[in-house]
Short mmCIF file of C-alpha atoms in Angstrom, two decimals:
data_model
loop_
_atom_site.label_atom_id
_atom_site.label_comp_id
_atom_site.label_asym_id
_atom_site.label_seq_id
_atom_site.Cartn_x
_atom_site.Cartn_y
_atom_site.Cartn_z
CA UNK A 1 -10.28 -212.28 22.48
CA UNK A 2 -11.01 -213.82 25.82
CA UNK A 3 -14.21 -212.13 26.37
CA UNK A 4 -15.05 -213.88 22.82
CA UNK A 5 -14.15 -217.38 23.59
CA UNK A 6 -15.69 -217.26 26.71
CA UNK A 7 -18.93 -216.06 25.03
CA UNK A 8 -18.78 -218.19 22.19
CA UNK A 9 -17.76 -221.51 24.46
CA UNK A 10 -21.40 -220.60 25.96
CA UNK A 11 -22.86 -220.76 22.49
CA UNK A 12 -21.93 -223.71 21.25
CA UNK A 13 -22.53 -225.51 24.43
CA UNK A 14 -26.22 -224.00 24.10
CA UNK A 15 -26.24 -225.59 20.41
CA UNK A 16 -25.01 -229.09 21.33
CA UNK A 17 -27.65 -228.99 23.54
CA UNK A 18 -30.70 -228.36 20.49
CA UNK A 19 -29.04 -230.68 18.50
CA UNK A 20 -28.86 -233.45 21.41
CA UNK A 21 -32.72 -232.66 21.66
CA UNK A 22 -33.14 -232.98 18.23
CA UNK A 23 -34.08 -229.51 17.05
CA UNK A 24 -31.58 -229.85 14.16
CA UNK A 25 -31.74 -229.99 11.34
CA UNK A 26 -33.13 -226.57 9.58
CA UNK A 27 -31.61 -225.09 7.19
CA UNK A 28 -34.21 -223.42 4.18
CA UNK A 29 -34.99 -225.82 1.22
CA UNK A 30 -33.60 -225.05 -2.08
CA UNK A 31 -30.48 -223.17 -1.17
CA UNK A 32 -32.87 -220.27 0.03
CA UNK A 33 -34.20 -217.97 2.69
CA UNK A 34 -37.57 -217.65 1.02
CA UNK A 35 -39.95 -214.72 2.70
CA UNK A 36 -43.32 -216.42 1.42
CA UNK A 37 -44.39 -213.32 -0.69
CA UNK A 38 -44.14 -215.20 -3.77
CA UNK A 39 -43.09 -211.65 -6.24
CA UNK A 40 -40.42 -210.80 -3.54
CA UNK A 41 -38.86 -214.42 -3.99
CA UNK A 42 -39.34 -214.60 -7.38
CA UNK A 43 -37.57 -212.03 -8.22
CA UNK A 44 -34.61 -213.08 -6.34
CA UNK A 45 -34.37 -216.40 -8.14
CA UNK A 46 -36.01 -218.03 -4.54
CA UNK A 47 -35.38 -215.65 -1.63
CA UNK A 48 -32.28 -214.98 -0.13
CA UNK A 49 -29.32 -217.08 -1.21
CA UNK A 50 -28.15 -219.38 1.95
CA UNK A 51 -24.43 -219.14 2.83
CA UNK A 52 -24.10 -215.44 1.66
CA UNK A 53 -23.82 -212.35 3.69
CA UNK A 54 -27.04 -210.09 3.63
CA UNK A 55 -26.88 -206.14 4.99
CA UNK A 56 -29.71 -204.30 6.10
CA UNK A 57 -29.54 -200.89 6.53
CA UNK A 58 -32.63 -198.89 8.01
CA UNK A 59 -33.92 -195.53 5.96
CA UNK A 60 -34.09 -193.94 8.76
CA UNK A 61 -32.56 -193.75 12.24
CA UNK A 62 -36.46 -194.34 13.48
CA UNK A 63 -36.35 -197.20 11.20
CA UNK A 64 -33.78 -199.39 13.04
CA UNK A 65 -36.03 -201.30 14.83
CA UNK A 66 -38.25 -202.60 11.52
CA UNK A 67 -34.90 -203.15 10.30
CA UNK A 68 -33.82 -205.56 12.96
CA UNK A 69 -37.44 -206.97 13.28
CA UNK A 70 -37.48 -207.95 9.35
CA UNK A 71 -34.15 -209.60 9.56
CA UNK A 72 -35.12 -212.12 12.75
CA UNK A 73 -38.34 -212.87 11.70
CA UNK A 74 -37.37 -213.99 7.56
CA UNK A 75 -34.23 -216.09 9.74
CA UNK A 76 -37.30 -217.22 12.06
CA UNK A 77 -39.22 -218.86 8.98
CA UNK A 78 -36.38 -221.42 8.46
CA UNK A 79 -38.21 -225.02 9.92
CA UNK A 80 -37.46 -226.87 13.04
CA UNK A 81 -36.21 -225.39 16.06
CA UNK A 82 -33.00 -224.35 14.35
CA UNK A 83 -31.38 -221.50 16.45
CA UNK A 84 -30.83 -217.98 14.72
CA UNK A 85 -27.37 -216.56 16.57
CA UNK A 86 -27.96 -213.15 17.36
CA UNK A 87 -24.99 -211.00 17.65
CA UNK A 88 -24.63 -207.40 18.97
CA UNK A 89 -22.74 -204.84 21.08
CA UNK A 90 -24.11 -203.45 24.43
CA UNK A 91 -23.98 -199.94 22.45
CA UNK A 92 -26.53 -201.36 19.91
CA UNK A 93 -28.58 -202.87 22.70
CA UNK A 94 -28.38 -199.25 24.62
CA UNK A 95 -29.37 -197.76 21.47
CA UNK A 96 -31.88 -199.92 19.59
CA UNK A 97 -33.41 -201.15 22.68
CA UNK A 98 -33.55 -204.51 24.26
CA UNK A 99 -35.04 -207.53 22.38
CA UNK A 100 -38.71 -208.65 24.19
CA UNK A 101 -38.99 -212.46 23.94
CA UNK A 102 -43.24 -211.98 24.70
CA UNK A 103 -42.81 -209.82 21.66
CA UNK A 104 -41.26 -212.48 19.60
CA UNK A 105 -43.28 -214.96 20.43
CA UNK A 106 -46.43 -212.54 19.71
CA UNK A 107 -45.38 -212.22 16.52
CA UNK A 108 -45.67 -216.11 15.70
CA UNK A 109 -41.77 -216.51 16.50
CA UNK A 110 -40.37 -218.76 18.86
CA UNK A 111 -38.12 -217.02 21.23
CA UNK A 112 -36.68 -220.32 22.46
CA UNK A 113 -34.90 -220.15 19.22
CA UNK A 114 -33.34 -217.26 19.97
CA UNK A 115 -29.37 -217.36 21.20
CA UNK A 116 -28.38 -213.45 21.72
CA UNK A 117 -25.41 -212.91 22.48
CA UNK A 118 -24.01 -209.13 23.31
CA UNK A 119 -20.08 -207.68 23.38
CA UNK A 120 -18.27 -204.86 24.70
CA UNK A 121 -17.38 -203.71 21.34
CA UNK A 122 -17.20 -204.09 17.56
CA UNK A 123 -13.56 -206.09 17.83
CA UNK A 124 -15.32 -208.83 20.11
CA UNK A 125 -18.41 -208.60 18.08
CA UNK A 126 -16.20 -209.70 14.84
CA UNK A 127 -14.68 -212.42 16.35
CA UNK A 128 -17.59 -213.99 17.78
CA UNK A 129 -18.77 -213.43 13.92
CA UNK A 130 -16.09 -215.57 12.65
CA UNK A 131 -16.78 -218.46 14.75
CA UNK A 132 -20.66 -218.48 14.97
CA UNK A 133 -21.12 -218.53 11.17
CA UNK A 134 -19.19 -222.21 11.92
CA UNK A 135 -21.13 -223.02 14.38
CA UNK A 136 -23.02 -225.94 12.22
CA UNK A 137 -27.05 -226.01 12.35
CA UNK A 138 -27.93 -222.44 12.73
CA UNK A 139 -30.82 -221.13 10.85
CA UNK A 140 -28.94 -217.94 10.37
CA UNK A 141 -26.51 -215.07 12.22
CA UNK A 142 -27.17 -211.98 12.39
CA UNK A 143 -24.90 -209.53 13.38
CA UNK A 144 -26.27 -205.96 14.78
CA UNK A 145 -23.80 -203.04 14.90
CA UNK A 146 -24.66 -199.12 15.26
CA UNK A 147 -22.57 -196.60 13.59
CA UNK A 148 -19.99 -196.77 11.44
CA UNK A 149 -17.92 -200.06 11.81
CA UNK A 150 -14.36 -199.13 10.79
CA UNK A 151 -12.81 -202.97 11.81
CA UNK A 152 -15.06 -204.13 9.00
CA UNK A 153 -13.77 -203.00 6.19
CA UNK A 154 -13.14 -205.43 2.60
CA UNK A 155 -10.95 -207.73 3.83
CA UNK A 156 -12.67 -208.77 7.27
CA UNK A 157 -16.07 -208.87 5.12
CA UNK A 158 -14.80 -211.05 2.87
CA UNK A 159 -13.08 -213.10 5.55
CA UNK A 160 -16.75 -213.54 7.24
CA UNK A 161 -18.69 -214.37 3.65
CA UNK A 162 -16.17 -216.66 2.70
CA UNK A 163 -16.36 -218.31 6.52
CA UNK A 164 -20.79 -218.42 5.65
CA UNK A 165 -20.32 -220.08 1.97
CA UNK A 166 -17.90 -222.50 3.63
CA UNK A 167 -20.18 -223.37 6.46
CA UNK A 168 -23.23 -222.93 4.32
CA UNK A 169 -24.43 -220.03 6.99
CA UNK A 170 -26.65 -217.60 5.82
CA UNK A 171 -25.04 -213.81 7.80
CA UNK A 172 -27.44 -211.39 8.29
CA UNK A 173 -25.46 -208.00 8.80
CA UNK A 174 -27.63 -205.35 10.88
CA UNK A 175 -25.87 -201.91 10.07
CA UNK A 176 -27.95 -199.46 11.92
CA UNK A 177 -26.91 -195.87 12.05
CA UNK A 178 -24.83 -196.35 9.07
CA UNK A 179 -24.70 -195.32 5.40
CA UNK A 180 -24.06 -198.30 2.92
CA UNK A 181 -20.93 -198.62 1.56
CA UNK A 182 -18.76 -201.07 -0.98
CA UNK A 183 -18.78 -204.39 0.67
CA UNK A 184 -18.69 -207.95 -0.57
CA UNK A 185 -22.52 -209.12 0.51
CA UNK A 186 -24.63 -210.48 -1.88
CA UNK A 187 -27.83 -208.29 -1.45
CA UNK A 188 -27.71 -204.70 0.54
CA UNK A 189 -31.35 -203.55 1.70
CA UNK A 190 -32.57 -200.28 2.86
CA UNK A 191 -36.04 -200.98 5.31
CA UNK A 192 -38.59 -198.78 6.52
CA UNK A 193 -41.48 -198.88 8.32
CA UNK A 194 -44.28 -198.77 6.34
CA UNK A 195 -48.32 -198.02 7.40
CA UNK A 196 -50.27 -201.19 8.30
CA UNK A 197 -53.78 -201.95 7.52
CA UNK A 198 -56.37 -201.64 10.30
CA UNK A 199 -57.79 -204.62 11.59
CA UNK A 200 -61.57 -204.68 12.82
CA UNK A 201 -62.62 -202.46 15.28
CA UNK A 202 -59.55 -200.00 14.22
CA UNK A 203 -57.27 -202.47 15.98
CA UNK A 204 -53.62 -202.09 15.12
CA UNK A 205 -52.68 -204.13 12.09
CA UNK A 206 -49.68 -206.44 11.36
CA UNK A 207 -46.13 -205.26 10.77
CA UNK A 208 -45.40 -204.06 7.30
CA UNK A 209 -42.01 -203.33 5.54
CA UNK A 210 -41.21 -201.11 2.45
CA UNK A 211 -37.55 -202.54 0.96
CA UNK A 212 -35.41 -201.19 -1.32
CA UNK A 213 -33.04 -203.65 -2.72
CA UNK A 214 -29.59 -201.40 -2.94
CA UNK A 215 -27.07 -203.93 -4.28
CA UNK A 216 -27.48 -207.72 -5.95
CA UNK A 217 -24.43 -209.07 -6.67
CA UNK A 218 -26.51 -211.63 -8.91
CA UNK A 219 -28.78 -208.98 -10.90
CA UNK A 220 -30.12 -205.52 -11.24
CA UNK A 221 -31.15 -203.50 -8.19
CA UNK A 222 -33.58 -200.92 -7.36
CA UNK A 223 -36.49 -202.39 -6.95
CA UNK A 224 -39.37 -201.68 -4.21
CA UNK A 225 -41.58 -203.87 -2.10
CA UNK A 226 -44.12 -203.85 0.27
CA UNK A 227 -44.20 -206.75 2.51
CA UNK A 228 -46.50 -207.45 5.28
CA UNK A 229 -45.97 -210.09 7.93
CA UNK A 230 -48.84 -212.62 8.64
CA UNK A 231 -48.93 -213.96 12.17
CA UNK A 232 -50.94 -217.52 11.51
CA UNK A 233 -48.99 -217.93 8.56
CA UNK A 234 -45.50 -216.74 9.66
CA UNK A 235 -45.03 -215.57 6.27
CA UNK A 236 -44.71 -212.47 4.16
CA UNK A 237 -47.25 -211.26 2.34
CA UNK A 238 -48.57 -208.82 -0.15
CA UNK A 239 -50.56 -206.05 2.04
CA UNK A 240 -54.28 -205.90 1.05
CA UNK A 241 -54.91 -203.49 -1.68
CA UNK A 242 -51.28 -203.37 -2.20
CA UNK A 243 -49.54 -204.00 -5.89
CA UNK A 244 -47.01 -206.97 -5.83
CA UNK A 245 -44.36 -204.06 -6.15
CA UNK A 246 -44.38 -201.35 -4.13
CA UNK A 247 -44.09 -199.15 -6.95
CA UNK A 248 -47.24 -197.22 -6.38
CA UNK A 249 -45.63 -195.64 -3.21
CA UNK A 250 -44.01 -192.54 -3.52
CA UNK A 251 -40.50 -192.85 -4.68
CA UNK A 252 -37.63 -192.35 -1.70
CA UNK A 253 -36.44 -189.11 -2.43
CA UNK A 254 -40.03 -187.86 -3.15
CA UNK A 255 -40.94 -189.10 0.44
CA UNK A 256 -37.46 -187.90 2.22
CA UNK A 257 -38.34 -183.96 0.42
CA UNK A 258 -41.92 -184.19 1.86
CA UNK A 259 -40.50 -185.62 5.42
CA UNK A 260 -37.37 -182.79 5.15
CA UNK A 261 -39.81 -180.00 3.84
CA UNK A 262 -42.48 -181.11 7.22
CA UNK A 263 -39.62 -180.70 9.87
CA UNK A 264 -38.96 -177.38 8.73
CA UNK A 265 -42.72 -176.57 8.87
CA UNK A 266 -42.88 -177.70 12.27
#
């Protein structure tokens, strides 16, 4: 618990200080974390409902980092220079890798925005949890474990959505290397990397996402999308050639047999 006060006394010093520069406030319009792929938000009633807790898990251990880049950069869209609160262990940052402000900022992000914070371990990760989501101004928290979490079972995740409604916090909950299970967030998403379209010349083209929305406390689940991020815009958008719904990829199990049944040919 000292190692969290400590970290979190930095934070919120770090926060008075955008807010004394005026950078606050920035919280989405509408009650909303809105992607700007208009089908995607639609479909949710907006985007993602503000003040709820959100889980992203990635399809795929090699999916962990578009899992952690989708998160920051829908938090990143909110206006103003809000901060997003990143939180994580060292044993996430070991294994997912460290996060590249240049990157960020390539991206159309501003890494100024950023405030990452990282903790010896899940119980100091929690903690620091409970007090950022009251940390007023954020654009969002997002909290980045690896593995299975066993301190976070129903009772502290309803302790931590009931801290973000309060607060009005939107909690972004990173579970890489972990299956879903029952939880009290409002959506659960599965990400993946998906295959961008080449720019001229062959040049490498933007990011692109394939989600799977697992769990909606609010309506049906199931459904697919595509989503590719636009620099200039710092948006989301529907990949060129691409239906609104991803539903003319293969379906996941369909494209896990054909990954499964390639390993064993190799």
């Amino acid at each position: 618990m000292r190692e969290s006060s400590h970290l979190l006394a930095g934070l919120r010093q770090r926060i008075a200080r955008i807010a004394a520069d005026g950078g606050l406030p920035g919280r989405p319009a509408a009650g909303w974390l809105a992607s700007g792929h208009a089908p995607f938000d639609d479909a949710l009633g907006g985007g993602l409902a503000v003040g709820r807790t959100h889980e992203f898990f990635a399809a795929d251990t090699l999916d962990a980092t578009s899992a952690a880049a989708f998160a920051a950069l829908l938090a990143l869209r909110t206006p103003g220079k809000a901060p997003l609160i990143w939180l994580r262990t060292v044993d996430a940052g070991r294994r997912a890798g460290r996060i590249y402000a240049p990157g960020i900022a390539e991206l159309g992000g501003d890494p100024d925005r950023l405030l990452l914070v990282e903790t010896g371990d899940s119980k100091a990760l929690l903690a620091c949890a409970s007090d950022a989501i009251r940390c007023a101004g954020s654009a969002a928290v997002i909290v980045e474990s690896w593995g299975r979490l066993p301190l976070l079972d129903l009772t502290a995740g309803r302790r931590l959505a009931l801290g973000a409604r309060d607060a009005g916090t939107t909690l972004l909950m990173l579970r890489l290397g972990a299956a879903p299970a029952p939880s009290v967030a409002e959506t659960r998403w599965s990400v993946a990397a998906a295959a961008s379209h080449a720019l001229e010349a062959n040049a490498p083209g933007a990011p692109a996402f394939d989600l799977e929305l697992l769990r909606w406390r609010s309506g049906a689940a199931g459904a697919r999308w595509r989503l590719d991020w636009n620099h200039d815009e710092q948006s989301f958008g529907q990949g060129v050639g691409d239906a609104a719904l991803s539903g003319a990829l293969l379906p996941l199990p369909a494209r896990r047999a054909m990954a499964s049944h390639g390993a064993k040919a190799a």
